[in-house]
Amino acid sequence: MVFSDEVNDTSSPIRPTYSQYDSDEDFCPYYPQKMDKAVWEKYYQQVKESEGFDITDYPGQCAMTTVYPMPFYLNDPKNVDMMTDYAGKALRQYNDEKGTNYKVNDILKVNGGGCRDFIFYITFSVKTRDDKDDIFQAKVVKDLRYRLQFPLVRPKVKAFIG
């Protein structure tokens, strides 16, 4: 693996970036297996295209993963309640900005990320004015003082086909 920083000086371990791989057997993930470049490429593409909400190809625990699925997080009713509260607050911001009156119906999925602040990527269903279901996404940032920010609240983006 080749490390470099902003000025291409490899002597500083403080802020390494991973510019290219020179081996199929790099150290990530944290358990012994070969590095699968195709999975990493799919992972980064999915993170970029979905902005962290839809990841189906997760390469495993590693410092290079910025967003990760939390498949068992919603098994705990306390977590479901907390995510419902966060989604409700995010949706209230959306409703105020757009003049709508959506209500959170169900939490469908949660991804996580972040370092200093924790980021929840929440996918949830809402009830529309005419009592139909729609899917929304909210990026919820929880800082060290437990303050919440909602930098992204939107209807789920439909995948582009073609």
Coordinates of N, CA and C in Angstrom, one line a residue:
M1 N 0.9 -1.2 0.0 CA 0.0 0.0 0.0 C 0.9 1.2 0.0
V2 N 0.5 2.2 -0.7 CA 1.3 3.4 -0.8 C 0.5 4.5 0.0
F3 N 1.2 5.2 0.9 CA 0.7 6.3 1.6 C 1.2 7.6 1.1
S4 N 0.4 8.6 1.1 CA 0.8 9.9 0.8 C 0.0 10.9 1.5
D5 N 0.5 12.1 1.6 CA -0.3 13.2 2.2 C -0.5 14.3 1.1
E6 N -1.0 15.5 1.6 CA -1.3 16.5 0.6 C -0.1 17.0 -0.3
V7 N 1.1 17.0 0.3 CA 2.2 17.4 -0.5 C 3.0 16.2 -1.0
N8 N 2.4 15.1 -1.0 CA 3.1 13.8 -1.5 C 4.3 13.5 -0.7
D9 N 4.4 13.8 0.5 CA 5.5 13.5 1.4 C 5.1 12.3 2.2
T10 N 5.7 11.2 2.0 CA 5.3 10.0 2.7 C 5.9 9.8 4.1
S11 N 6.7 10.8 4.6 CA 7.4 10.7 5.9 C 6.4 11.0 7.0
S12 N 5.3 11.7 6.8 CA 4.4 12.0 7.9 C 3.3 11.0 8.0
P13 N 3.2 10.3 9.2 CA 2.1 9.4 9.4 C 0.8 10.0 9.9
I14 N 0.8 11.3 10.1 CA -0.3 12.0 10.7 C -1.6 11.9 9.9
R15 N -1.5 12.3 8.6 CA -2.7 12.3 7.7 C -2.4 11.5 6.5
P16 N -2.3 10.2 6.6 CA -2.1 9.4 5.4 C -3.4 9.3 4.6
T17 N -3.2 9.3 3.3 CA -4.3 8.9 2.4 C -3.9 7.7 1.6
Y18 N -4.8 7.0 1.1 CA -4.5 5.8 0.4 C -4.6 6.0 -1.1
S19 N -3.5 6.2 -1.8 CA -3.5 6.7 -3.2 C -3.6 5.5 -4.1
Q20 N -3.0 4.4 -3.8 CA -3.1 3.3 -4.7 C -2.7 2.0 -3.9
Y21 N -3.1 0.9 -4.4 CA -2.7 -0.4 -3.8 C -1.7 -1.1 -4.6
D22 N -0.6 -1.6 -4.0 CA 0.4 -2.3 -4.7 C 0.3 -3.8 -4.4
S23 N -0.7 -4.2 -3.7 CA -0.8 -5.6 -3.3 C -2.3 -6.0 -3.2
D24 N -2.5 -7.3 -3.5 CA -3.8 -7.8 -3.3 C -4.0 -8.3 -1.9
E25 N -3.0 -8.2 -1.0 CA -3.1 -8.7 0.3 C -2.8 -7.6 1.4
D26 N -3.5 -6.5 1.2 CA -3.3 -5.4 2.2 C -3.9 -5.7 3.5
F27 N -3.7 -4.8 4.5 CA -4.1 -5.1 5.9 C -5.6 -5.0 6.1
C28 N -6.4 -4.4 5.3 CA -7.8 -4.2 5.6 C -8.6 -5.3 4.9
P29 N -9.7 -5.8 5.5 CA -10.3 -5.6 6.8 C -9.4 -6.1 7.9
Y30 N -9.9 -6.0 9.1 CA -9.1 -6.4 10.3 C -9.0 -7.9 10.5
Y31 N -9.6 -8.6 9.7 CA -9.4 -10.1 9.8 C -8.7 -10.6 8.6
P32 N -8.1 -11.8 8.7 CA -7.2 -12.2 7.6 C -8.0 -12.6 6.4
Q33 N -7.8 -11.9 5.3 CA -8.4 -12.3 4.0 C -7.7 -11.4 3.0
K34 N -7.8 -11.7 1.8 CA -7.2 -10.9 0.7 C -8.1 -9.7 0.5
M35 N -7.4 -8.6 0.1 CA -8.1 -7.4 -0.3 C -8.8 -7.6 -1.6
D36 N -10.1 -7.3 -1.6 CA -10.9 -7.5 -2.8 C -11.2 -6.1 -3.4
K37 N -10.4 -5.7 -4.4 CA -10.5 -4.4 -5.0 C -11.8 -4.1 -5.6
A38 N -12.4 -5.1 -6.2 CA -13.8 -4.9 -6.8 C -14.8 -4.5 -5.8
V39 N -14.7 -5.2 -4.6 CA -15.7 -4.8 -3.5 C -15.4 -3.4 -3.0
W40 N -14.2 -3.0 -2.9 CA -13.9 -1.7 -2.4 C -14.4 -0.6 -3.5
E41 N -14.2 -0.9 -4.7 CA -14.6 0.0 -5.8 C -16.1 0.1 -5.7
K42 N -16.9 -1.0 -5.6 CA -18.3 -0.9 -5.5 C -18.7 -0.2 -4.3
Y43 N -18.1 -0.4 -3.1 CA -18.4 0.2 -1.9 C -18.3 1.8 -2.0
Y44 N -17.1 2.2 -2.5 CA -17.0 3.7 -2.7 C -17.9 4.3 -3.7
Q45 N -18.2 3.6 -4.7 CA -19.2 4.0 -5.7 C -20.6 4.2 -5.0
Q46 N -21.0 3.2 -4.2 CA -22.3 3.2 -3.6 C -22.4 4.3 -2.5
V47 N -21.3 4.5 -1.8 CA -21.3 5.6 -0.8 C -21.4 6.9 -1.5
K48 N -20.7 7.1 -2.6 CA -20.8 8.4 -3.3 C -22.2 8.6 -4.0
E49 N -22.7 7.6 -4.7 CA -23.9 7.7 -5.4 C -25.1 7.9 -4.4
S50 N -25.1 7.2 -3.3 CA -26.3 7.2 -2.4 C -26.1 8.2 -1.2
E51 N -24.9 8.8 -1.2 CA -24.5 9.7 -0.1 C -24.6 9.0 1.3
G52 N -24.3 7.7 1.3 CA -24.2 7.0 2.5 C -25.4 6.2 2.9
F53 N -26.5 6.3 2.2 CA -27.7 5.6 2.6 C -27.9 4.2 2.1
D54 N -27.3 3.9 0.9 CA -27.6 2.5 0.4 C -26.2 1.9 0.0
I55 N -25.8 1.0 0.9 CA -24.6 0.2 0.7 C -24.9 -1.3 0.8
T56 N -24.7 -1.9 -0.3 CA -24.9 -3.4 -0.4 C -23.6 -4.2 -0.4
D57 N -22.5 -3.5 -0.8 CA -21.2 -4.2 -0.9 C -20.3 -3.5 0.2
Y58 N -20.3 -4.1 1.3 CA -19.5 -3.6 2.4 C -18.2 -4.4 2.6
P59 N -17.0 -3.8 2.5 CA -15.8 -4.6 2.5 C -15.4 -5.1 3.9
G60 N -16.0 -4.6 4.9 CA -15.6 -5.1 6.3 C -15.0 -3.9 7.1
Q61 N -14.8 -4.2 8.4 CA -14.3 -3.2 9.3 C -12.9 -2.8 8.9
C62 N -12.7 -1.5 8.7 CA -11.4 -1.0 8.3 C -11.4 0.5 8.5
A63 N -10.2 1.1 8.7 CA -10.1 2.6 8.8 C -10.5 3.3 7.5
M64 N -10.5 2.6 6.4 CA -10.8 3.2 5.1 C -12.3 3.2 4.9
T65 N -13.2 2.6 5.7 CA -14.6 2.7 5.5 C -15.1 3.9 6.2
T66 N -15.9 4.7 5.5 CA -16.4 5.9 6.1 C -17.8 5.8 6.5
V67 N -18.6 4.9 5.9 CA -20.0 4.7 6.2 C -20.1 3.1 6.3
Y68 N -20.9 2.7 7.3 CA -21.0 1.2 7.5 C -22.5 0.9 7.8
P69 N -22.9 -0.3 7.3 CA -24.3 -0.7 7.7 C -24.4 -1.1 9.1
M70 N -25.6 -0.9 9.7 CA -25.8 -1.2 11.1 C -27.1 -2.2 11.1
P71 N -26.9 -3.4 10.6 CA -28.1 -4.3 10.3 C -28.8 -4.7 11.6
F72 N -28.2 -4.7 12.7 CA -28.8 -5.2 14.0 C -29.2 -4.1 14.9
Y73 N -28.9 -2.8 14.5 CA -29.2 -1.7 15.4 C -30.6 -1.5 15.7
L74 N -31.5 -1.8 14.8 CA -32.9 -1.6 15.0 C -33.6 -2.8 15.7
N75 N -32.8 -3.8 16.2 CA -33.3 -4.9 17.0 C -33.6 -4.4 18.4
D76 N -33.0 -3.4 18.8 CA -33.3 -2.8 20.2 C -34.3 -1.8 20.1
P77 N -35.5 -1.9 20.8 CA -36.6 -1.0 20.7 C -36.1 0.5 21.1
K78 N -35.2 0.6 22.0 CA -34.7 1.9 22.4 C -34.0 2.6 21.2
N79 N -33.3 1.9 20.4 CA -32.7 2.5 19.2 C -33.7 2.9 18.2
V80 N -34.8 2.0 18.1 CA -35.9 2.4 17.1 C -36.5 3.7 17.6
D81 N -36.8 3.8 18.9 CA -37.4 5.0 19.4 C -36.5 6.2 19.2
M82 N -35.2 6.1 19.4 CA -34.3 7.2 19.2 C -34.2 7.6 17.7
M83 N -34.2 6.6 16.8 CA -34.1 6.9 15.4 C -35.4 7.5 14.9
T84 N -36.5 7.1 15.5 CA -37.8 7.7 15.1 C -37.9 9.1 15.6
D85 N -37.3 9.4 16.8 CA -37.3 10.8 17.3 C -36.4 11.6 16.3
Y86 N -35.2 11.1 16.0 CA -34.3 11.9 15.1 C -34.9 12.1 13.7
A87 N -35.5 11.1 13.2 CA -36.2 11.2 11.9 C -37.3 12.2 12.0
G88 N -38.0 12.2 13.1 CA -39.1 13.2 13.3 C -38.6 14.6 13.3
K89 N -37.5 14.8 14.0 CA -37.0 16.2 14.1 C -36.4 16.6 12.7
A90 N -35.8 15.7 12.0 CA -35.3 16.0 10.6 C -36.5 16.3 9.7
L91 N -37.5 15.5 9.8 CA -38.7 15.7 9.0 C -39.4 17.0 9.3
R92 N -39.4 17.4 10.6 CA -40.0 18.7 11.0 C -39.3 19.8 10.3
Q93 N -38.0 19.7 10.2 CA -37.2 20.7 9.5 C -37.6 20.8 8.0
Y94 N -37.7 19.6 7.4 CA -38.1 19.5 6.0 C -39.5 20.1 5.8
N95 N -40.4 19.7 6.7 CA -41.8 20.2 6.6 C -41.8 21.8 6.7
D96 N -41.1 22.3 7.6 CA -41.0 23.8 7.8 C -40.5 24.5 6.5
E97 N -39.4 23.9 5.9 CA -38.8 24.5 4.7 C -39.7 24.3 3.5
K98 N -40.4 23.2 3.4 CA -41.1 22.9 2.1 C -42.6 23.1 2.2
G99 N -43.1 23.5 3.4 CA -44.5 23.7 3.6 C -45.4 22.4 3.5
T100 N -44.8 21.3 3.9 CA -45.5 20.0 3.9 C -45.8 19.6 5.3
N101 N -46.5 18.4 5.4 CA -46.9 17.9 6.7 C -46.7 16.4 6.8
Y102 N -45.6 15.9 6.4 CA -45.3 14.5 6.5 C -45.1 14.0 8.0
K103 N -45.4 12.8 8.2 CA -45.2 12.2 9.5 C -44.4 10.9 9.4
V104 N -43.5 10.7 10.3 CA -42.7 9.4 10.3 C -43.6 8.2 10.5
N105 N -43.5 7.2 9.7 CA -44.3 6.0 9.8 C -43.4 4.9 10.4
D106 N -42.3 4.6 9.8 CA -41.5 3.5 10.2 C -40.0 3.7 9.8
I107 N -39.1 3.3 10.7 CA -37.7 3.3 10.4 C -37.3 2.0 9.6
L108 N -36.8 2.2 8.5 CA -36.5 1.1 7.6 C -35.0 0.6 7.7
K109 N -34.1 1.5 7.8 CA -32.7 1.1 7.8 C -31.8 2.3 8.4
V110 N -30.7 1.9 9.0 CA -29.8 2.9 9.6 C -28.4 2.4 9.2
N111 N -27.6 3.4 8.7 CA -26.2 3.3 8.5 C -25.5 4.2 9.4
G112 N -24.2 4.0 9.7 CA -23.5 4.9 10.6 C -22.2 5.3 10.0
G113 N -21.6 6.3 10.6 CA -20.3 6.8 10.2 C -19.8 7.9 11.1
G114 N -18.7 8.5 10.7 CA -18.2 9.6 11.5 C -17.0 9.3 12.4
C115 N -16.4 10.3 12.9 CA -15.3 10.1 13.8 C -15.5 11.0 15.0
R116 N -15.3 12.2 14.9 CA -15.6 13.1 16.1 C -17.1 13.2 16.4
D117 N -17.8 13.5 15.3 CA -19.3 13.5 15.4 C -19.8 12.1 14.9
F118 N -20.9 11.6 15.4 CA -21.4 10.4 14.9 C -22.5 10.8 13.9
I119 N -22.6 10.1 12.8 CA -23.5 10.4 11.7 C -24.4 9.2 11.5
F120 N -25.7 9.4 11.6 CA -26.7 8.4 11.3 C -27.3 8.7 9.9
Y121 N -27.3 7.7 9.0 CA -28.0 7.8 7.7 C -29.3 7.0 7.8
I122 N -30.4 7.7 8.1 CA -31.6 7.0 8.4 C -32.5 7.0 7.2
T123 N -33.0 5.8 6.8 CA -34.0 5.6 5.8 C -35.3 5.3 6.4
F124 N -36.4 6.0 6.1 CA -37.7 5.8 6.9 C -38.8 6.1 5.9
S125 N -40.0 5.5 6.3 CA -41.2 5.7 5.6 C -42.0 6.8 6.2
V126 N -42.7 7.5 5.4 CA -43.6 8.6 5.9 C -45.0 8.4 5.3
K127 N -46.0 9.0 6.0 CA -47.3 9.1 5.4 C -47.5 10.5 4.8
T128 N -48.0 10.4 3.5 CA -48.3 11.6 2.8 C -49.6 12.2 3.1
R129 N -50.0 13.3 2.5 CA -51.2 14.0 2.8 C -52.4 13.1 2.4
D130 N -52.3 12.3 1.3 CA -53.3 11.4 0.9 C -53.2 10.0 1.4
D131 N -52.5 9.9 2.6 CA -52.4 8.7 3.3 C -51.6 7.6 2.6
K132 N -50.7 8.0 1.7 CA -49.9 7.0 1.0 C -48.5 7.0 1.6
D133 N -47.8 5.9 1.4 CA -46.4 5.8 2.0 C -45.4 6.4 0.9
D134 N -44.4 7.0 1.5 CA -43.2 7.4 0.7 C -42.0 7.2 1.5
I135 N -40.8 7.1 0.9 CA -39.6 6.8 1.5 C -38.8 8.1 1.6
F136 N -38.2 8.4 2.8 CA -37.4 9.6 3.0 C -36.0 9.1 3.6
Q137 N -35.0 10.0 3.5 CA -33.7 9.8 4.0 C -33.3 11.0 4.8
A138 N -32.7 10.8 5.9 CA -32.1 11.9 6.7 C -30.7 11.6 7.2
K139 N -29.8 12.6 7.0 CA -28.5 12.5 7.5 C -28.5 13.3 8.8
V140 N -28.3 12.6 9.9 CA -28.4 13.2 11.3 C -27.0 13.2 11.9
V141 N -26.5 14.3 12.2 CA -25.1 14.5 12.8 C -25.3 14.7 14.3
K142 N -24.7 13.9 15.1 CA -24.8 14.0 16.6 C -23.4 14.4 17.1
D143 N -23.2 15.6 17.6 CA -21.9 16.0 18.0 C -21.6 15.5 19.4
L144 N -20.4 15.9 19.9 CA -19.9 15.4 21.2 C -20.8 15.9 22.4
R145 N -21.5 17.0 22.1 CA -22.4 17.5 23.2 C -23.8 17.1 23.0
Y146 N -24.0 16.1 22.1 CA -25.3 15.5 21.8 C -26.3 16.4 21.1
R147 N -25.7 17.4 20.5 CA -26.6 18.3 19.7 C -26.8 17.7 18.3
L148 N -27.9 17.9 17.8 CA -28.3 17.3 16.5 C -28.3 18.3 15.4
Q149 N -27.8 17.9 14.2 CA -27.9 18.7 13.0 C -28.5 17.8 11.9
F150 N -29.2 18.4 11.0 CA -29.8 17.7 9.9 C -29.4 18.3 8.5
P151 N -28.2 18.0 8.1 CA -27.7 18.6 6.9 C -28.4 18.1 5.6
L152 N -29.1 17.0 5.7 CA -29.7 16.4 4.5 C -31.0 15.7 4.9
V153 N -32.1 16.2 4.4 CA -33.4 15.5 4.6 C -34.1 15.6 3.2
R154 N -34.5 14.4 2.7 CA -35.1 14.4 1.4 C -35.9 13.1 1.1
P155 N -36.8 13.2 0.1 CA -37.4 12.0 -0.4 C -36.2 11.1 -0.9
K156 N -36.4 9.8 -0.8 CA -35.3 8.9 -1.3 C -35.1 9.1 -2.8
V157 N -33.9 9.2 -3.2 CA -33.6 9.5 -4.6 C -33.8 8.1 -5.3
K158 N -34.5 8.2 -6.4 CA -34.7 7.0 -7.2 C -33.4 6.7 -8.0
A159 N -33.1 5.4 -8.1 CA -31.9 5.0 -8.8 C -32.0 5.4 -10.3
F160 N -30.9 5.9 -10.8 CA -30.9 6.2 -12.3 C -30.6 5.0 -13.0
I161 N -31.5 4.7 -14.0 CA -31.3 3.5 -14.8 C -31.1 3.9 -16.3
G162 N -30.0 3.4 -16.9 CA -29.8 3.7 -18.3 C -28.7 4.7 -18.4

